Amino acid sequence: LYIGGGFPEILGNNLSKNQIMKKSIKKLSEDNFPIYAECGGLMYLTKSITNNNKKYKMVGLFDAETVMTKKMRLNYTKGKLSNKNILSNTLHAFRGHEFHYSQLESVPSDSKFAFSLEIGEGIINQQDGLIQNNTLASYGHLYFDSSNYAEIFVKNCLNESRR
């Protein structure tokens, strides 16, 4: 499952009401189904999104809360994979970008991150890509041009479909 970027805060009310979808996605992750989420997808997988003093419950896969801010974060990103994940089984360099008006709060100190950034902010302390089960969710949008991330993700999905 790929959950792309976007602006989930705009549809916060509708997303929070879709209990079937939220439960389905959480169950897929708990069953180790491969899930890759970028930016808006990351926000959707947290416990909630707060926008204009309204709090909307989201999937709750990651034990953190998304809060919309006035500050725009727009950066190229560059870093190294710090933990194996559904996109890579080797720890090597990557490039991408991040663009968002939100931040994650109450991120548990024992959270596992996929990426260590040299350039960019990430989720916290230049760490990005929360990992749980077979799910990877990051603020960063990775560039797939010179990597085999897409191939590895598709192989993981195919392996899961045969299980």
mmCIF file with all atom_site columns, C-alpha atoms in Angstrom:
data_model
loop_
_atom_site.group_PDB
_atom_site.id
_atom_site.type_symbol
_atom_site.label_atom_id
_atom_site.label_alt_id
_atom_site.label_comp_id
_atom_site.label_asym_id
_atom_site.label_entity_id
_atom_site.label_seq_id
_atom_site.pdbx_PDB_ins_code
_atom_site.Cartn_x
_atom_site.Cartn_y
_atom_site.Cartn_z
_atom_site.occupancy
_atom_site.B_iso_or_equiv
_atom_site.pdbx_formal_charge
_atom_site.auth_seq_id
_atom_site.auth_comp_id
_atom_site.auth_asym_id
_atom_site.auth_atom_id
_atom_site.pdbx_PDB_model_num
ATOM 1   C CA . LEU A 1 1   ? 0.000   0.000   0.000  1.00 0.00 ? 1   LEU A CA 1
ATOM 2   C CA . TYR A 1 2   ? 1.349   3.422   -0.942 1.00 0.00 ? 2   TYR A CA 1
ATOM 3   C CA . ILE A 1 3   ? -0.112  6.466   0.830  1.00 0.00 ? 3   ILE A CA 1
ATOM 4   C CA . GLY A 1 4   ? 1.183   9.507   -0.980 1.00 0.00 ? 4   GLY A CA 1
ATOM 5   C CA . GLY A 1 5   ? 1.626   13.077  0.079  1.00 0.00 ? 5   GLY A CA 1
ATOM 6   C CA . GLY A 1 6   ? -1.142  15.630  0.079  1.00 0.00 ? 6   GLY A CA 1
ATOM 7   C CA . PHE A 1 7   ? -3.008  17.759  2.546  1.00 0.00 ? 7   PHE A CA 1
ATOM 8   C CA . PRO A 1 8   ? -4.925  15.470  4.931  1.00 0.00 ? 8   PRO A CA 1
ATOM 9   C CA . GLU A 1 9   ? -5.574  18.407  7.257  1.00 0.00 ? 9   GLU A CA 1
ATOM 10  C CA . ILE A 1 10  ? -7.999  19.802  4.662  1.00 0.00 ? 10  ILE A CA 1
ATOM 11  C CA . LEU A 1 11  ? -10.071 16.609  4.772  1.00 0.00 ? 11  LEU A CA 1
ATOM 12  C CA . GLY A 1 12  ? -9.460  15.934  8.468  1.00 0.00 ? 12  GLY A CA 1
ATOM 13  C CA . ASN A 1 13  ? -13.136 15.604  9.322  1.00 0.00 ? 13  ASN A CA 1
ATOM 14  C CA . ASN A 1 14  ? -13.844 13.131  6.499  1.00 0.00 ? 14  ASN A CA 1
ATOM 15  C CA . LEU A 1 15  ? -10.704 11.096  7.164  1.00 0.00 ? 15  LEU A CA 1
ATOM 16  C CA . SER A 1 16  ? -11.452 10.875  10.878 1.00 0.00 ? 16  SER A CA 1
ATOM 17  C CA . LYS A 1 17  ? -14.976 9.576   10.210 1.00 0.00 ? 17  LYS A CA 1
ATOM 18  C CA . ASN A 1 18  ? -13.833 6.777   7.883  1.00 0.00 ? 18  ASN A CA 1
ATOM 19  C CA . GLN A 1 19  ? -13.494 4.135   10.597 1.00 0.00 ? 19  GLN A CA 1
ATOM 20  C CA . ILE A 1 20  ? -13.442 1.194   8.174  1.00 0.00 ? 20  ILE A CA 1
ATOM 21  C CA . MET A 1 21  ? -10.467 2.576   6.252  1.00 0.00 ? 21  MET A CA 1
ATOM 22  C CA . LYS A 1 22  ? -8.543  3.504   9.396  1.00 0.00 ? 22  LYS A CA 1
ATOM 23  C CA . LYS A 1 23  ? -9.073  0.075   10.969 1.00 0.00 ? 23  LYS A CA 1
ATOM 24  C CA . SER A 1 24  ? -8.196  -1.679  7.701  1.00 0.00 ? 24  SER A CA 1
ATOM 25  C CA . ILE A 1 25  ? -4.903  0.185   7.320  1.00 0.00 ? 25  ILE A CA 1
ATOM 26  C CA . LYS A 1 26  ? -3.941  -0.406  10.948 1.00 0.00 ? 26  LYS A CA 1
ATOM 27  C CA . LYS A 1 27  ? -4.726  -4.120  10.614 1.00 0.00 ? 27  LYS A CA 1
ATOM 28  C CA . LEU A 1 28  ? -2.702  -4.367  7.390  1.00 0.00 ? 28  LEU A CA 1
ATOM 29  C CA . SER A 1 29  ? 0.299   -2.926  9.212  1.00 0.00 ? 29  SER A CA 1
ATOM 30  C CA . GLU A 1 30  ? -0.182  -5.197  12.229 1.00 0.00 ? 30  GLU A CA 1
ATOM 31  C CA . ASP A 1 31  ? -0.271  -8.131  9.780  1.00 0.00 ? 31  ASP A CA 1
ATOM 32  C CA . ASN A 1 32  ? 3.101   -6.951  8.346  1.00 0.00 ? 32  ASN A CA 1
ATOM 33  C CA . PHE A 1 33  ? 1.663   -5.932  4.988  1.00 0.00 ? 33  PHE A CA 1
ATOM 34  C CA . PRO A 1 34  ? 4.106   -3.513  3.246  1.00 0.00 ? 34  PRO A CA 1
ATOM 35  C CA . ILE A 1 35  ? 2.982   0.107   3.617  1.00 0.00 ? 35  ILE A CA 1
ATOM 36  C CA . TYR A 1 36  ? 4.942   3.139   2.432  1.00 0.00 ? 36  TYR A CA 1
ATOM 37  C CA . ALA A 1 37  ? 3.612   6.604   3.332  1.00 0.00 ? 37  ALA A CA 1
ATOM 38  C CA . GLU A 1 38  ? 5.052   9.999   2.411  1.00 0.00 ? 38  GLU A CA 1
ATOM 39  C CA . CYS A 1 39  ? 4.338   13.289  4.209  1.00 0.00 ? 39  CYS A CA 1
ATOM 40  C CA . GLY A 1 40  ? 0.532   13.519  4.173  1.00 0.00 ? 40  GLY A CA 1
ATOM 41  C CA . GLY A 1 41  ? 0.517   9.732   4.456  1.00 0.00 ? 41  GLY A CA 1
ATOM 42  C CA . LEU A 1 42  ? 2.728   9.963   7.549  1.00 0.00 ? 42  LEU A CA 1
ATOM 43  C CA . MET A 1 43  ? 0.342   12.508  9.053  1.00 0.00 ? 43  MET A CA 1
ATOM 44  C CA . TYR A 1 44  ? -2.621  10.206  8.372  1.00 0.00 ? 44  TYR A CA 1
ATOM 45  C CA . LEU A 1 45  ? -0.915  7.294   10.157 1.00 0.00 ? 45  LEU A CA 1
ATOM 46  C CA . THR A 1 46  ? -0.391  9.261   13.406 1.00 0.00 ? 46  THR A CA 1
ATOM 47  C CA . LYS A 1 47  ? -2.945  9.392   16.245 1.00 0.00 ? 47  LYS A CA 1
ATOM 48  C CA . SER A 1 48  ? -4.394  12.742  15.211 1.00 0.00 ? 48  SER A CA 1
ATOM 49  C CA . ILE A 1 49  ? -4.093  15.890  13.141 1.00 0.00 ? 49  ILE A CA 1
ATOM 50  C CA . THR A 1 50  ? -4.765  19.229  14.827 1.00 0.00 ? 50  THR A CA 1
ATOM 51  C CA . ASN A 1 51  ? -5.611  22.059  12.441 1.00 0.00 ? 51  ASN A CA 1
ATOM 52  C CA . ASN A 1 52  ? -7.041  25.458  13.457 1.00 0.00 ? 52  ASN A CA 1
ATOM 53  C CA . ASN A 1 53  ? -7.651  24.190  17.000 1.00 0.00 ? 53  ASN A CA 1
ATOM 54  C CA . LYS A 1 54  ? -9.673  21.227  15.721 1.00 0.00 ? 54  LYS A CA 1
ATOM 55  C CA . LYS A 1 55  ? -8.339  17.764  16.466 1.00 0.00 ? 55  LYS A CA 1
ATOM 56  C CA . TYR A 1 56  ? -9.163  14.886  14.128 1.00 0.00 ? 56  TYR A CA 1
ATOM 57  C CA . LYS A 1 57  ? -8.457  11.270  15.051 1.00 0.00 ? 57  LYS A CA 1
ATOM 58  C CA . MET A 1 58  ? -6.442  9.444   12.430 1.00 0.00 ? 58  MET A CA 1
ATOM 59  C CA . VAL A 1 59  ? -5.222  5.844   12.020 1.00 0.00 ? 59  VAL A CA 1
ATOM 60  C CA . GLY A 1 60  ? -3.156  5.769   15.224 1.00 0.00 ? 60  GLY A CA 1
ATOM 61  C CA . LEU A 1 61  ? -0.508  3.415   13.894 1.00 0.00 ? 61  LEU A CA 1
ATOM 62  C CA . PHE A 1 62  ? 2.277   5.697   15.099 1.00 0.00 ? 62  PHE A CA 1
ATOM 63  C CA . ASP A 1 63  ? 2.067   6.966   18.667 1.00 0.00 ? 63  ASP A CA 1
ATOM 64  C CA . ALA A 1 64  ? 2.585   10.630  17.761 1.00 0.00 ? 64  ALA A CA 1
ATOM 65  C CA . GLU A 1 65  ? 0.320   13.562  16.989 1.00 0.00 ? 65  GLU A CA 1
ATOM 66  C CA . THR A 1 66  ? 0.440   15.887  13.992 1.00 0.00 ? 66  THR A CA 1
ATOM 67  C CA . VAL A 1 67  ? 0.012   19.613  14.625 1.00 0.00 ? 67  VAL A CA 1
ATOM 68  C CA . MET A 1 68  ? -0.325  22.101  11.787 1.00 0.00 ? 68  MET A CA 1
ATOM 69  C CA . THR A 1 69  ? 1.976   25.126  12.024 1.00 0.00 ? 69  THR A CA 1
ATOM 70  C CA . LYS A 1 70  ? 2.416   28.421  10.212 1.00 0.00 ? 70  LYS A CA 1
ATOM 71  C CA . LYS A 1 71  ? 6.038   27.574  9.435  1.00 0.00 ? 71  LYS A CA 1
ATOM 72  C CA . MET A 1 72  ? 6.728   26.090  6.032  1.00 0.00 ? 72  MET A CA 1
ATOM 73  C CA . ARG A 1 73  ? 9.415   23.443  5.917  1.00 0.00 ? 73  ARG A CA 1
ATOM 74  C CA . LEU A 1 74  ? 10.835  23.163  2.420  1.00 0.00 ? 74  LEU A CA 1
ATOM 75  C CA . ASN A 1 75  ? 14.170  21.423  2.006  1.00 0.00 ? 75  ASN A CA 1
ATOM 76  C CA . TYR A 1 76  ? 16.110  19.134  -0.194 1.00 0.00 ? 76  TYR A CA 1
ATOM 77  C CA . THR A 1 77  ? 17.027  16.098  1.850  1.00 0.00 ? 77  THR A CA 1
ATOM 78  C CA . LYS A 1 78  ? 20.152  14.028  1.821  1.00 0.00 ? 78  LYS A CA 1
ATOM 79  C CA . GLY A 1 79  ? 21.100  11.321  4.204  1.00 0.00 ? 79  GLY A CA 1
ATOM 80  C CA . LYS A 1 80  ? 21.757  7.685   4.868  1.00 0.00 ? 80  LYS A CA 1
ATOM 81  C CA . LEU A 1 81  ? 19.485  4.833   5.685  1.00 0.00 ? 81  LEU A CA 1
ATOM 82  C CA . SER A 1 82  ? 20.012  4.036   9.341  1.00 0.00 ? 82  SER A CA 1
ATOM 83  C CA . ASN A 1 83  ? 17.735  0.994   9.586  1.00 0.00 ? 83  ASN A CA 1
ATOM 84  C CA . LYS A 1 84  ? 16.706  -1.606  7.064  1.00 0.00 ? 84  LYS A CA 1
ATOM 85  C CA . ASN A 1 85  ? 13.123  -1.162  5.907  1.00 0.00 ? 85  ASN A CA 1
ATOM 86  C CA . ILE A 1 86  ? 10.634  -2.067  3.183  1.00 0.00 ? 86  ILE A CA 1
ATOM 87  C CA . LEU A 1 87  ? 12.467  0.110   0.630  1.00 0.00 ? 87  LEU A CA 1
ATOM 88  C CA . SER A 1 88  ? 16.016  -1.033  1.241  1.00 0.00 ? 88  SER A CA 1
ATOM 89  C CA . ASN A 1 89  ? 17.871  -3.880  2.845  1.00 0.00 ? 89  ASN A CA 1
ATOM 90  C CA . THR A 1 90  ? 21.222  -2.118  2.624  1.00 0.00 ? 90  THR A CA 1
ATOM 91  C CA . LEU A 1 91  ? 22.246  1.034   4.437  1.00 0.00 ? 91  LEU A CA 1
ATOM 92  C CA . HIS A 1 92  ? 23.235  3.576   1.785  1.00 0.00 ? 92  HIS A CA 1
ATOM 93  C CA . ALA A 1 93  ? 22.821  7.240   0.839  1.00 0.00 ? 93  ALA A CA 1
ATOM 94  C CA . PHE A 1 94  ? 19.645  8.787   -0.596 1.00 0.00 ? 94  PHE A CA 1
ATOM 95  C CA . ARG A 1 95  ? 18.258  12.106  -1.790 1.00 0.00 ? 95  ARG A CA 1
ATOM 96  C CA . GLY A 1 96  ? 14.788  13.617  -1.707 1.00 0.00 ? 96  GLY A CA 1
ATOM 97  C CA . HIS A 1 97  ? 12.823  16.621  -0.528 1.00 0.00 ? 97  HIS A CA 1
ATOM 98  C CA . GLU A 1 98  ? 10.413  17.624  2.225  1.00 0.00 ? 98  GLU A CA 1
ATOM 99  C CA . PHE A 1 99  ? 7.583   20.138  2.100  1.00 0.00 ? 99  PHE A CA 1
ATOM 100 C CA . HIS A 1 100 ? 5.064   20.548  4.911  1.00 0.00 ? 100 HIS A CA 1
ATOM 101 C CA . TYR A 1 101 ? 3.408   22.915  7.369  1.00 0.00 ? 101 TYR A CA 1
ATOM 102 C CA . SER A 1 102 ? 3.198   20.469  10.248 1.00 0.00 ? 102 SER A CA 1
ATOM 103 C CA . GLN A 1 103 ? 5.239   18.867  12.966 1.00 0.00 ? 103 GLN A CA 1
ATOM 104 C CA . LEU A 1 104 ? 4.917   15.660  14.918 1.00 0.00 ? 104 LEU A CA 1
ATOM 105 C CA . GLU A 1 105 ? 4.590   15.957  18.673 1.00 0.00 ? 105 GLU A CA 1
ATOM 106 C CA . SER A 1 106 ? 4.889   13.359  21.430 1.00 0.00 ? 106 SER A CA 1
ATOM 107 C CA . VAL A 1 107 ? 7.103   11.110  19.314 1.00 0.00 ? 107 VAL A CA 1
ATOM 108 C CA . PRO A 1 108 ? 8.156   8.269   21.634 1.00 0.00 ? 108 PRO A CA 1
ATOM 109 C CA . SER A 1 109 ? 11.861  8.258   22.472 1.00 0.00 ? 109 SER A CA 1
ATOM 110 C CA . ASP A 1 110 ? 12.135  4.595   21.458 1.00 0.00 ? 110 ASP A CA 1
ATOM 111 C CA . SER A 1 111 ? 10.809  5.215   17.927 1.00 0.00 ? 111 SER A CA 1
ATOM 112 C CA . LYS A 1 112 ? 12.705  3.459   15.149 1.00 0.00 ? 112 LYS A CA 1
ATOM 113 C CA . PHE A 1 113 ? 13.752  5.669   12.225 1.00 0.00 ? 113 PHE A CA 1
ATOM 114 C CA . ALA A 1 114 ? 14.777  4.641   8.714  1.00 0.00 ? 114 ALA A CA 1
ATOM 115 C CA . PHE A 1 115 ? 16.794  7.727   7.774  1.00 0.00 ? 115 PHE A CA 1
ATOM 116 C CA . SER A 1 116 ? 19.486  9.885   9.317  1.00 0.00 ? 116 SER A CA 1
ATOM 117 C CA . LEU A 1 117 ? 19.619  13.246  7.509  1.00 0.00 ? 117 LEU A CA 1
ATOM 118 C CA . GLU A 1 118 ? 22.642  15.371  6.659  1.00 0.00 ? 118 GLU A CA 1
ATOM 119 C CA . ILE A 1 119 ? 20.392  17.940  4.940  1.00 0.00 ? 119 ILE A CA 1
ATOM 120 C CA . GLY A 1 120 ? 16.764  18.506  5.947  1.00 0.00 ? 120 GLY A CA 1
ATOM 121 C CA . GLU A 1 121 ? 14.766  18.437  9.168  1.00 0.00 ? 121 GLU A CA 1
ATOM 122 C CA . GLY A 1 122 ? 12.859  15.155  9.076  1.00 0.00 ? 122 GLY A CA 1
ATOM 123 C CA . ILE A 1 123 ? 10.517  14.256  11.916 1.00 0.00 ? 123 ILE A CA 1
ATOM 124 C CA . ILE A 1 124 ? 12.792  15.048  14.847 1.00 0.00 ? 124 ILE A CA 1
ATOM 125 C CA . ASN A 1 125 ? 16.520  15.735  15.278 1.00 0.00 ? 125 ASN A CA 1
ATOM 126 C CA . GLN A 1 126 ? 17.239  15.098  11.594 1.00 0.00 ? 126 GLN A CA 1
ATOM 127 C CA . GLN A 1 127 ? 15.715  11.629  11.839 1.00 0.00 ? 127 GLN A CA 1
ATOM 128 C CA . ASP A 1 128 ? 12.984  10.659  9.387  1.00 0.00 ? 128 ASP A CA 1
ATOM 129 C CA . GLY A 1 129 ? 11.030  7.613   8.354  1.00 0.00 ? 129 GLY A CA 1
ATOM 130 C CA . LEU A 1 130 ? 9.174   6.035   11.248 1.00 0.00 ? 130 LEU A CA 1
ATOM 131 C CA . ILE A 1 131 ? 9.253   2.240   11.078 1.00 0.00 ? 131 ILE A CA 1
ATOM 132 C CA . GLN A 1 132 ? 6.693   -0.054  12.625 1.00 0.00 ? 132 GLN A CA 1
ATOM 133 C CA . ASN A 1 133 ? 5.991   -3.603  11.521 1.00 0.00 ? 133 ASN A CA 1
ATOM 134 C CA . ASN A 1 134 ? 6.442   -3.521  7.729  1.00 0.00 ? 134 ASN A CA 1
ATOM 135 C CA . THR A 1 135 ? 5.379   0.132   7.536  1.00 0.00 ? 135 THR A CA 1
ATOM 136 C CA . LEU A 1 136 ? 7.611   3.085   6.676  1.00 0.00 ? 136 LEU A CA 1
ATOM 137 C CA . ALA A 1 137 ? 6.260   6.642   6.941  1.00 0.00 ? 137 ALA A CA 1
ATOM 138 C CA . SER A 1 138 ? 8.310   9.799   6.443  1.00 0.00 ? 138 SER A CA 1
ATOM 139 C CA . TYR A 1 139 ? 8.030   13.517  5.830  1.00 0.00 ? 139 TYR A CA 1
ATOM 140 C CA . GLY A 1 140 ? 10.564  13.059  3.063  1.00 0.00 ? 140 GLY A CA 1
ATOM 141 C CA . HIS A 1 141 ? 9.709   12.276  -0.529 1.00 0.00 ? 141 HIS A CA 1
ATOM 142 C CA . LEU A 1 142 ? 12.508  10.042  -1.789 1.00 0.00 ? 142 LEU A CA 1
ATOM 143 C CA . TYR A 1 143 ? 13.954  10.377  -5.272 1.00 0.00 ? 143 TYR A CA 1
ATOM 144 C CA . PHE A 1 144 ? 13.718  6.988   -6.920 1.00 0.00 ? 144 PHE A CA 1
ATOM 145 C CA . ASP A 1 145 ? 15.882  7.903   -9.918 1.00 0.00 ? 145 ASP A CA 1
ATOM 146 C CA . SER A 1 146 ? 19.144  6.142   -9.082 1.00 0.00 ? 146 SER A CA 1
ATOM 147 C CA . SER A 1 147 ? 17.983  3.658   -6.496 1.00 0.00 ? 147 SER A CA 1
ATOM 148 C CA . ASN A 1 148 ? 16.199  0.356   -6.422 1.00 0.00 ? 148 ASN A CA 1
ATOM 149 C CA . TYR A 1 149 ? 13.703  1.438   -3.728 1.00 0.00 ? 149 TYR A CA 1
ATOM 150 C CA . ALA A 1 150 ? 10.654  0.984   -5.960 1.00 0.00 ? 150 ALA A CA 1
ATOM 151 C CA . GLU A 1 151 ? 11.827  -2.437  -7.105 1.00 0.00 ? 151 GLU A CA 1
ATOM 152 C CA . ILE A 1 152 ? 12.388  -3.596  -3.524 1.00 0.00 ? 152 ILE A CA 1
ATOM 153 C CA . PHE A 1 153 ? 8.998   -2.250  -2.410 1.00 0.00 ? 153 PHE A CA 1
ATOM 154 C CA . VAL A 1 154 ? 7.211   -4.031  -5.276 1.00 0.00 ? 154 VAL A CA 1
ATOM 155 C CA . LYS A 1 155 ? 9.063   -7.270  -4.475 1.00 0.00 ? 155 LYS A CA 1
ATOM 156 C CA . ASN A 1 156 ? 7.996   -6.957  -0.828 1.00 0.00 ? 156 ASN A CA 1
ATOM 157 C CA . CYS A 1 157 ? 4.401   -6.428  -1.949 1.00 0.00 ? 157 CYS A CA 1
ATOM 158 C CA . LEU A 1 158 ? 4.555   -9.439  -4.287 1.00 0.00 ? 158 LEU A CA 1
ATOM 159 C CA . ASN A 1 159 ? 6.021   -11.597 -1.532 1.00 0.00 ? 159 ASN A CA 1
ATOM 160 C CA . GLU A 1 160 ? 3.200   -10.531 0.768  1.00 0.00 ? 160 GLU A CA 1
ATOM 161 C CA . SER A 1 161 ? 0.551   -11.319 -1.850 1.00 0.00 ? 161 SER A CA 1
ATOM 162 C CA . ARG A 1 162 ? 1.912   -14.877 -2.101 1.00 0.00 ? 162 ARG A CA 1
ATOM 163 C CA . ARG A 1 163 ? 1.816   -15.403 1.659  1.00 0.00 ? 163 ARG A CA 1
#
